[in-house]
PDB file of C-alpha atoms in Angstrom:
ATOM      1  CA  MET A   1      48.658 -21.190 -55.807  1.00 70.00           C
ATOM      2  CA  THR A   2      47.572 -24.271 -53.904  1.00 90.00           C
ATOM      3  CA  ASP A   3      43.862 -24.999 -54.012  1.00 95.00           C
ATOM      4  CA  PRO A   4      42.731 -24.818 -50.339  1.00 96.00           C
ATOM      5  CA  LEU A   5      39.937 -27.353 -50.822  1.00 97.00           C
ATOM      6  CA  ALA A   6      41.660 -29.849 -53.116  1.00 97.00           C
ATOM      7  CA  TRP A   7      42.399 -32.188 -50.223  1.00 96.00           C
ATOM      8  CA  LEU A   8      38.739 -32.185 -49.208  1.00 97.00           C
ATOM      9  CA  THR A   9      37.357 -32.869 -52.671  1.00 97.00           C
ATOM     10  CA  ASP A  10      39.723 -35.838 -52.899  1.00 96.00           C
ATOM     11  CA  LEU A  11      38.246 -37.507 -49.804  1.00 96.00           C
ATOM     12  CA  GLU A  12      35.922 -40.462 -50.173  1.00 96.00           C
ATOM     13  CA  GLY A  13      32.409 -39.619 -51.260  1.00 98.00           C
ATOM     14  CA  VAL A  14      32.749 -35.836 -51.345  1.00 98.00           C
ATOM     15  CA  SER A  15      32.934 -35.129 -55.077  1.00 97.00           C
ATOM     16  CA  SER A  16      30.243 -37.652 -55.949  1.00 98.00           C
ATOM     17  CA  ALA A  17      27.903 -36.363 -53.229  1.00 98.00           C
ATOM     18  CA  TYR A  18      28.180 -32.778 -54.392  1.00 98.00           C
ATOM     19  CA  ALA A  19      27.848 -33.718 -58.045  1.00 98.00           C
ATOM     20  CA  ALA A  20      24.623 -35.579 -57.289  1.00 98.00           C
ATOM     21  CA  THR A  21      23.249 -32.714 -55.200  1.00 98.00           C
ATOM     22  CA  ARG A  22      24.114 -30.123 -57.852  1.00 98.00           C
ATOM     23  CA  ASP A  23      22.446 -32.256 -60.510  1.00 97.00           C
ATOM     24  CA  GLY A  24      19.303 -32.426 -58.407  1.00 96.00           C
ATOM     25  CA  ILE A  25      19.266 -28.670 -57.866  1.00 96.00           C
ATOM     26  CA  ASP A  26      19.846 -28.004 -61.559  1.00 94.00           C
ATOM     27  CA  VAL A  27      16.999 -30.306 -62.550  1.00 93.00           C
ATOM     28  CA  MET A  28      14.630 -28.645 -60.090  1.00 90.00           C
ATOM     29  CA  LEU A  29      15.503 -25.136 -61.206  1.00 90.00           C
ATOM     30  CA  ARG A  30      15.309 -26.029 -64.889  1.00 86.00           C
ATOM     31  CA  ASP A  31      12.236 -28.226 -64.910  1.00 77.00           C
ATOM     32  CA  ARG A  32      10.102 -26.464 -62.322  1.00 65.00           C
ATOM     33  CA  GLY A  33      11.314 -22.904 -62.367  1.00 54.00           C
ATOM     34  CA  LEU A  34      12.465 -21.917 -65.816  1.00 57.00           C
ATOM     35  CA  ARG A  35       9.155 -20.578 -67.083  1.00 57.00           C
ATOM     36  CA  ARG A  36       7.482 -19.486 -63.857  1.00 68.00           C
ATOM     37  CA  THR A  37      10.172 -18.047 -61.657  1.00 75.00           C
ATOM     38  CA  SER A  38       9.178 -14.707 -60.178  1.00 86.00           C
ATOM     39  CA  PRO A  39      10.390 -12.205 -57.591  1.00 91.00           C
ATOM     40  CA  GLU A  40       7.575 -13.470 -55.370  1.00 94.00           C
ATOM     41  CA  LEU A  41       9.086 -16.966 -55.359  1.00 94.00           C
ATOM     42  CA  THR A  42      12.480 -15.553 -54.418  1.00 96.00           C
ATOM     43  CA  ALA A  43      10.863 -13.549 -51.624  1.00 96.00           C
ATOM     44  CA  GLU A  44       9.092 -16.668 -50.374  1.00 97.00           C
ATOM     45  CA  SER A  45      12.340 -18.644 -50.394  1.00 97.00           C
ATOM     46  CA  LEU A  46      14.080 -15.902 -48.444  1.00 98.00           C
ATOM     47  CA  LEU A  47      11.231 -15.739 -45.926  1.00 98.00           C
ATOM     48  CA  ARG A  48      11.301 -19.492 -45.371  1.00 98.00           C
ATOM     49  CA  GLY A  49      15.050 -19.349 -44.965  1.00 98.00           C
ATOM     50  CA  ALA A  50      14.906 -16.471 -42.506  1.00 98.00           C
ATOM     51  CA  GLN A  51      12.399 -18.249 -40.293  1.00 98.00           C
ATOM     52  CA  ALA A  52      14.352 -21.518 -40.349  1.00 98.00           C
ATOM     53  CA  SER A  53      17.620 -19.752 -39.598  1.00 98.00           C
ATOM     54  CA  ALA A  54      15.997 -17.872 -36.733  1.00 98.00           C
ATOM     55  CA  VAL A  55      14.722 -21.105 -35.180  1.00 98.00           C
ATOM     56  CA  LEU A  56      18.232 -22.537 -35.349  1.00 98.00           C
ATOM     57  CA  GLU A  57      19.365 -19.399 -33.512  1.00 98.00           C
ATOM     58  CA  GLY A  58      16.789 -19.836 -30.747  1.00 97.00           C
ATOM     59  CA  SER A  59      13.609 -18.248 -32.106  1.00 98.00           C
ATOM     60  CA  THR A  60      10.236 -19.821 -31.368  1.00 98.00           C
ATOM     61  CA  SER A  61       8.420 -18.034 -34.198  1.00 98.00           C
ATOM     62  CA  THR A  62       6.602 -20.148 -36.760  1.00 98.00           C
ATOM     63  CA  LEU A  63       6.409 -19.341 -40.439  1.00 97.00           C
ATOM     64  CA  ASP A  64       2.820 -18.221 -39.879  1.00 96.00           C
ATOM     65  CA  ASP A  65       3.991 -15.863 -37.119  1.00 97.00           C
ATOM     66  CA  VAL A  66       6.499 -14.339 -39.498  1.00 96.00           C
ATOM     67  CA  ARG A  67       3.943 -13.963 -42.269  1.00 94.00           C
ATOM     68  CA  VAL A  68       1.508 -12.006 -40.111  1.00 94.00           C
ATOM     69  CA  GLY A  69       4.156  -9.773 -38.539  1.00 92.00           C
ATOM     70  CA  GLU A  70       4.217 -11.442 -35.138  1.00 96.00           C
ATOM     71  CA  ALA A  71       7.802 -12.665 -35.223  1.00 97.00           C
ATOM     72  CA  ASP A  72       9.958 -12.557 -32.111  1.00 98.00           C
ATOM     73  CA  GLU A  73      13.095 -10.437 -32.075  1.00 97.00           C
ATOM     74  CA  ILE A  74      15.430 -13.078 -33.506  1.00 98.00           C
ATOM     75  CA  ALA A  75      13.089 -13.898 -36.368  1.00 98.00           C
ATOM     76  CA  ALA A  76      12.497 -10.204 -37.074  1.00 98.00           C
ATOM     77  CA  ASP A  77      16.259  -9.718 -37.315  1.00 98.00           C
ATOM     78  CA  ALA A  78      16.566 -12.627 -39.736  1.00 98.00           C
ATOM     79  CA  VAL A  79      13.703 -11.356 -41.889  1.00 98.00           C
ATOM     80  CA  ARG A  80      15.248  -7.887 -42.021  1.00 97.00           C
ATOM     81  CA  LEU A  81      18.488  -9.416 -43.284  1.00 98.00           C
ATOM     82  CA  SER A  82      16.663 -11.503 -45.869  1.00 97.00           C
ATOM     83  CA  ALA A  83      15.197  -8.365 -47.422  1.00 95.00           C
ATOM     84  CA  SER A  84      18.577  -6.906 -48.357  1.00 95.00           C
ATOM     85  CA  MET A  85      21.132  -9.696 -48.470  1.00 97.00           C
ATOM     86  CA  LEU A  86      20.940 -10.584 -52.163  1.00 97.00           C
ATOM     87  CA  ALA A  87      22.187  -7.116 -53.061  1.00 98.00           C
ATOM     88  CA  LEU A  88      25.511  -8.139 -51.507  1.00 98.00           C
ATOM     89  CA  ALA A  89      26.170 -10.958 -54.004  1.00 97.00           C
ATOM     90  CA  PRO A  90      28.367  -8.798 -56.299  1.00 97.00           C
ATOM     91  CA  LEU A  91      30.357  -7.505 -53.319  1.00 98.00           C
ATOM     92  CA  LEU A  92      30.952 -11.043 -52.101  1.00 98.00           C
ATOM     93  CA  LYS A  93      32.882 -11.761 -55.290  1.00 97.00           C
ATOM     94  CA  THR A  94      35.343  -8.911 -54.818  1.00 97.00           C
ATOM     95  CA  ALA A  95      35.362  -7.981 -51.126  1.00 98.00           C
ATOM     96  CA  PRO A  96      34.074 -10.867 -49.009  1.00 98.00           C
ATOM     97  CA  LEU A  97      35.090  -9.304 -45.703  1.00 98.00           C
ATOM     98  CA  GLN A  98      32.990  -6.246 -46.453  1.00 98.00           C
ATOM     99  CA  ALA A  99      30.042  -8.388 -47.484  1.00 98.00           C
ATOM    100  CA  ILE A 100      30.198 -10.489 -44.310  1.00 98.00           C
ATOM    101  CA  ALA A 101      30.533  -7.364 -42.165  1.00 98.00           C
ATOM    102  CA  ARG A 102      27.486  -5.921 -43.899  1.00 98.00           C
ATOM    103  CA  LEU A 103      25.464  -9.070 -43.208  1.00 98.00           C
ATOM    104  CA  HIS A 104      26.197  -8.690 -39.513  1.00 98.00           C
ATOM    105  CA  THR A 105      25.546  -4.953 -39.510  1.00 98.00           C
ATOM    106  CA  VAL A 106      22.069  -5.458 -40.929  1.00 98.00           C
ATOM    107  CA  VAL A 107      21.013  -8.429 -38.810  1.00 98.00           C
ATOM    108  CA  ALA A 108      22.333  -7.055 -35.512  1.00 98.00           C
ATOM    109  CA  SER A 109      21.372  -3.410 -36.009  1.00 97.00           C
ATOM    110  CA  SER A 110      18.525  -3.577 -33.489  1.00 95.00           C
ATOM    111  CA  SER A 111      20.501  -5.120 -30.649  1.00 94.00           C
ATOM    112  CA  LEU A 112      24.143  -3.999 -30.695  1.00 96.00           C
ATOM    113  CA  SER A 113      25.935  -0.686 -30.445  1.00 96.00           C
ATOM    114  CA  PRO A 114      27.227   0.867 -33.684  1.00 96.00           C
ATOM    115  CA  GLU A 115      30.789   0.102 -32.566  1.00 96.00           C
ATOM    116  CA  GLU A 116      30.031  -3.641 -32.513  1.00 97.00           C
ATOM    117  CA  LEU A 117      28.246  -3.913 -35.844  1.00 98.00           C
ATOM    118  CA  GLY A 118      30.227  -5.766 -38.487  1.00 98.00           C
ATOM    119  CA  ARG A 119      33.357  -5.880 -36.350  1.00 98.00           C
ATOM    120  CA  PRO A 120      35.071  -9.058 -35.132  1.00 98.00           C
ATOM    121  CA  ARG A 121      35.207  -9.561 -31.391  1.00 97.00           C
ATOM    122  CA  ASP A 122      38.983  -9.928 -31.187  1.00 97.00           C
ATOM    123  CA  ALA A 123      42.146 -10.558 -33.184  1.00 98.00           C
ATOM    124  CA  ALA A 124      41.540 -14.295 -33.401  1.00 97.00           C
ATOM    125  CA  SER A 125      38.070 -13.689 -34.822  1.00 97.00           C
ATOM    126  CA  ALA A 126      39.484 -11.246 -37.353  1.00 98.00           C
ATOM    127  CA  ASP A 127      42.006 -13.881 -38.425  1.00 98.00           C
ATOM    128  CA  ARG A 128      39.244 -16.444 -38.940  1.00 97.00           C
ATOM    129  CA  LEU A 129      37.281 -14.020 -41.080  1.00 98.00           C
ATOM    130  CA  ARG A 130      40.350 -13.291 -43.166  1.00 98.00           C
ATOM    131  CA  GLY A 131      40.652 -17.025 -43.730  1.00 97.00           C
ATOM    132  CA  VAL A 132      37.085 -17.157 -45.016  1.00 98.00           C
ATOM    133  CA  SER A 133      37.793 -14.217 -47.288  1.00 98.00           C
ATOM    134  CA  GLU A 134      40.904 -15.890 -48.650  1.00 97.00           C
ATOM    135  CA  LEU A 135      38.917 -19.043 -49.378  1.00 98.00           C
ATOM    136  CA  LEU A 136      36.261 -17.103 -51.269  1.00 98.00           C
ATOM    137  CA  LEU A 137      38.895 -15.260 -53.300  1.00 98.00           C
ATOM    138  CA  SER A 138      41.128 -18.277 -53.866  1.00 97.00           C
ATOM    139  CA  GLY A 139      39.832 -19.467 -57.219  1.00 93.00           C
ATOM    140  CA  THR A 140      39.387 -22.968 -55.827  1.00 97.00           C
ATOM    141  CA  GLN A 141      38.160 -25.609 -58.259  1.00 96.00           C
ATOM    142  CA  ALA A 142      35.975 -27.169 -55.574  1.00 98.00           C
ATOM    143  CA  PRO A 143      32.222 -27.264 -56.255  1.00 98.00           C
ATOM    144  CA  ALA A 144      30.504 -24.020 -55.329  1.00 98.00           C
ATOM    145  CA  LEU A 145      28.196 -25.921 -52.991  1.00 98.00           C
ATOM    146  CA  LEU A 146      31.201 -27.201 -51.056  1.00 98.00           C
ATOM    147  CA  VAL A 147      32.729 -23.721 -50.895  1.00 98.00           C
ATOM    148  CA  ALA A 148      29.435 -22.469 -49.462  1.00 98.00           C
ATOM    149  CA  ALA A 149      29.330 -25.244 -46.869  1.00 98.00           C
ATOM    150  CA  VAL A 150      32.887 -24.617 -45.711  1.00 98.00           C
ATOM    151  CA  ALA A 151      32.415 -20.840 -45.522  1.00 98.00           C
ATOM    152  CA  HIS A 152      29.258 -21.422 -43.472  1.00 98.00           C
ATOM    153  CA  ALA A 153      31.002 -23.757 -41.040  1.00 98.00           C
ATOM    154  CA  ASP A 154      34.017 -21.475 -40.677  1.00 98.00           C
ATOM    155  CA  VAL A 155      31.889 -18.506 -39.660  1.00 98.00           C
ATOM    156  CA  ALA A 156      29.493 -20.523 -37.505  1.00 98.00           C
ATOM    157  CA  THR A 157      32.261 -22.194 -35.520  1.00 98.00           C
ATOM    158  CA  ALA A 158      34.471 -19.111 -35.240  1.00 97.00           C
ATOM    159  CA  ALA A 159      31.530 -17.024 -33.926  1.00 98.00           C
ATOM    160  CA  PRO A 160      33.489 -13.884 -34.825  1.00 98.00           C
ATOM    161  CA  PHE A 161      30.803 -11.324 -33.952  1.00 98.00           C
ATOM    162  CA  ALA A 162      29.159 -10.305 -30.705  1.00 98.00           C
ATOM    163  CA  SER A 163      25.816 -11.829 -31.759  1.00 98.00           C
ATOM    164  CA  HIS A 164      23.852 -13.472 -34.601  1.00 98.00           C
ATOM    165  CA  ASN A 165      26.779 -15.577 -35.796  1.00 98.00           C
ATOM    166  CA  GLY A 166      24.662 -18.519 -36.914  1.00 98.00           C
ATOM    167  CA  ILE A 167      22.310 -16.327 -38.925  1.00 98.00           C
ATOM    168  CA  VAL A 168      25.267 -14.606 -40.589  1.00 98.00           C
ATOM    169  CA  ALA A 169      26.882 -17.955 -41.398  1.00 98.00           C
ATOM    170  CA  ARG A 170      23.730 -19.340 -42.977  1.00 98.00           C
ATOM    171  CA  ALA A 171      23.108 -16.116 -44.910  1.00 98.00           C
ATOM    172  CA  LEU A 172      26.669 -16.287 -46.222  1.00 98.00           C
ATOM    173  CA  GLU A 173      26.095 -19.857 -47.377  1.00 98.00           C
ATOM    174  CA  ARG A 174      23.007 -18.816 -49.355  1.00 98.00           C
ATOM    175  CA  LEU A 175      24.846 -15.816 -50.770  1.00 98.00           C
ATOM    176  CA  VAL A 176      27.700 -17.976 -52.049  1.00 98.00           C
ATOM    177  CA  LEU A 177      25.176 -20.071 -53.982  1.00 98.00           C
ATOM    178  CA  VAL A 178      23.796 -16.907 -55.560  1.00 98.00           C
ATOM    179  CA  SER A 179      27.118 -15.259 -56.345  1.00 98.00           C
ATOM    180  CA  ARG A 180      28.578 -18.422 -57.886  1.00 97.00           C
ATOM    181  CA  GLY A 181      25.595 -19.097 -60.084  1.00 96.00           C
ATOM    182  CA  VAL A 182      24.336 -22.274 -58.460  1.00 97.00           C
ATOM    183  CA  ASP A 183      21.038 -20.624 -57.574  1.00 96.00           C
ATOM    184  CA  ALA A 184      21.071 -17.131 -59.050  1.00 94.00           C
ATOM    185  CA  LYS A 185      17.475 -16.376 -58.021  1.00 94.00           C
ATOM    186  CA  SER A 186      17.898 -17.886 -54.545  1.00 97.00           C
ATOM    187  CA  LEU A 187      15.101 -20.440 -54.757  1.00 96.00           C
ATOM    188  CA  VAL A 188      16.797 -23.194 -52.734  1.00 97.00           C
ATOM    189  CA  VAL A 189      16.253 -22.892 -48.964  1.00 98.00           C
ATOM    190  CA  PRO A 190      19.441 -24.271 -47.377  1.00 98.00           C
ATOM    191  CA  GLU A 191      18.461 -22.954 -43.949  1.00 98.00           C
ATOM    192  CA  ALA A 192      15.363 -25.163 -44.008  1.00 98.00           C
ATOM    193  CA  GLY A 193      17.541 -28.101 -44.983  1.00 98.00           C
ATOM    194  CA  HIS A 194      19.622 -27.543 -41.859  1.00 98.00           C
ATOM    195  CA  LEU A 195      16.557 -27.170 -39.673  1.00 98.00           C
ATOM    196  CA  ALA A 196      15.056 -30.387 -41.035  1.00 98.00           C
ATOM    197  CA  GLN A 197      18.250 -32.171 -39.982  1.00 98.00           C
ATOM    198  CA  ARG A 198      18.928 -30.105 -36.882  1.00 98.00           C
ATOM    199  CA  ALA A 199      20.566 -32.806 -34.783  1.00 98.00           C
ATOM    200  CA  ALA A 200      22.962 -33.722 -37.606  1.00 98.00           C
ATOM    201  CA  TYR A 201      23.566 -30.056 -38.363  1.00 98.00           C
ATOM    202  CA  GLU A 202      24.588 -29.235 -34.816  1.00 98.00           C
ATOM    203  CA  SER A 203      26.651 -32.381 -34.258  1.00 97.00           C
ATOM    204  CA  ASN A 204      28.555 -31.937 -37.512  1.00 98.00           C
ATOM    205  CA  LEU A 205      29.271 -28.306 -36.728  1.00 98.00           C
ATOM    206  CA  ARG A 206      30.741 -29.443 -33.410  1.00 97.00           C
ATOM    207  CA  ALA A 207      32.871 -31.983 -35.242  1.00 97.00           C
ATOM    208  CA  TYR A 208      34.033 -29.295 -37.664  1.00 98.00           C
ATOM    209  CA  ALA A 209      34.932 -27.008 -34.781  1.00 96.00           C
ATOM    210  CA  ASP A 210      37.319 -29.627 -33.401  1.00 92.00           C
ATOM    211  CA  GLY A 211      39.533 -28.830 -36.362  1.00 82.00           C
ATOM    212  CA  GLY A 212      40.446 -32.337 -37.427  1.00 92.00           C
ATOM    213  CA  PRO A 213      40.146 -33.644 -40.978  1.00 95.00           C
ATOM    214  CA  ARG A 214      37.589 -36.264 -39.948  1.00 96.00           C
ATOM    215  CA  GLY A 215      35.265 -33.579 -38.661  1.00 97.00           C
ATOM    216  CA  VAL A 216      35.675 -31.490 -41.801  1.00 97.00           C
ATOM    217  CA  HIS A 217      35.031 -34.575 -43.944  1.00 98.00           C
ATOM    218  CA  ALA A 218      31.880 -35.377 -41.971  1.00 98.00           C
ATOM    219  CA  TRP A 219      30.643 -31.798 -42.329  1.00 98.00           C
ATOM    220  CA  ALA A 220      31.254 -31.876 -46.071  1.00 98.00           C
ATOM    221  CA  LEU A 221      29.231 -35.067 -46.497  1.00 98.00           C
ATOM    222  CA  TYR A 222      26.475 -33.681 -44.298  1.00 98.00           C
ATOM    223  CA  GLY A 223      26.437 -30.468 -46.336  1.00 98.00           C
ATOM    224  CA  ALA A 224      25.583 -32.280 -49.558  1.00 98.00           C
ATOM    225  CA  GLU A 225      22.582 -33.872 -47.837  1.00 98.00           C
ATOM    226  CA  ALA A 226      21.492 -30.551 -46.345  1.00 98.00           C
ATOM    227  CA  PHE A 227      21.560 -28.795 -49.698  1.00 98.00           C
ATOM    228  CA  ALA A 228      19.428 -31.565 -51.170  1.00 98.00           C
ATOM    229  CA  ALA A 229      16.941 -31.049 -48.331  1.00 98.00           C
ATOM    230  CA  GLY A 230      17.083 -27.298 -48.973  1.00 98.00           C
ATOM    231  CA  ALA A 231      16.106 -27.916 -52.584  1.00 97.00           C
ATOM    232  CA  GLU A 232      13.114 -29.945 -51.402  1.00 96.00           C
ATOM    233  CA  ALA A 233      12.079 -26.957 -49.254  1.00 97.00           C
ATOM    234  CA  SER A 234      12.048 -24.585 -52.231  1.00 96.00           C
ATOM    235  CA  PRO A 235       8.778 -22.811 -53.021  1.00 94.00           C
ATOM    236  CA  LEU A 236       9.164 -24.312 -56.500  1.00 90.00           C
ATOM    237  CA  ARG A 237       8.199 -27.603 -54.875  1.00 83.00           C
ATOM    238  CA  ARG A 238       5.066 -25.992 -53.433  1.00 72.00           C
TER     239      ARG A 238
END
């Protein structure tokens, strides 16, 4: 079977960028987290990620708002998803479509009808989701970080659901890192990395959506930088 990401890993700068980012993440997790990692740190990482993802989706809630229970609707949706998403990591390995549908069902449960939850908007959206599923089941030799970045961009640009597509895409990205062992305790905050580089994040997603190899290459290079920024946002860094 042809590796679907082999062409991308062969492009200039991609493999080296992801190797450097993975090394940085590994050093942080080993040196700062090995002896003092706790469920509370994971919960803090998830909370930071939920708030950042909500802001990227249009929320105006600050992290302090979220902490004291004064989040707006978008942030509340993102926080609700953060509380249950890690349980989907095993399912993502075997049934990615079900896992992605579950992400949407949880995050959109307060705003959509039951018939819309977890269901693609149309046939084209269903096809795009099948493509993401095939990527995640493909056995690609590409770095797990790159797989996460591509899955994120595919869902974000396809916007397959009636709402909350960006939050689902960013949650999927985090979940890939967990399920593939990059960050098993989910201490990196990739959503905060994207928020810190919001202009680059949004422009590179637009380039990716155009469908050309240059846009995909640009997104891949951006993704390595965003993951590095997400590591800096980890509660391990205090």
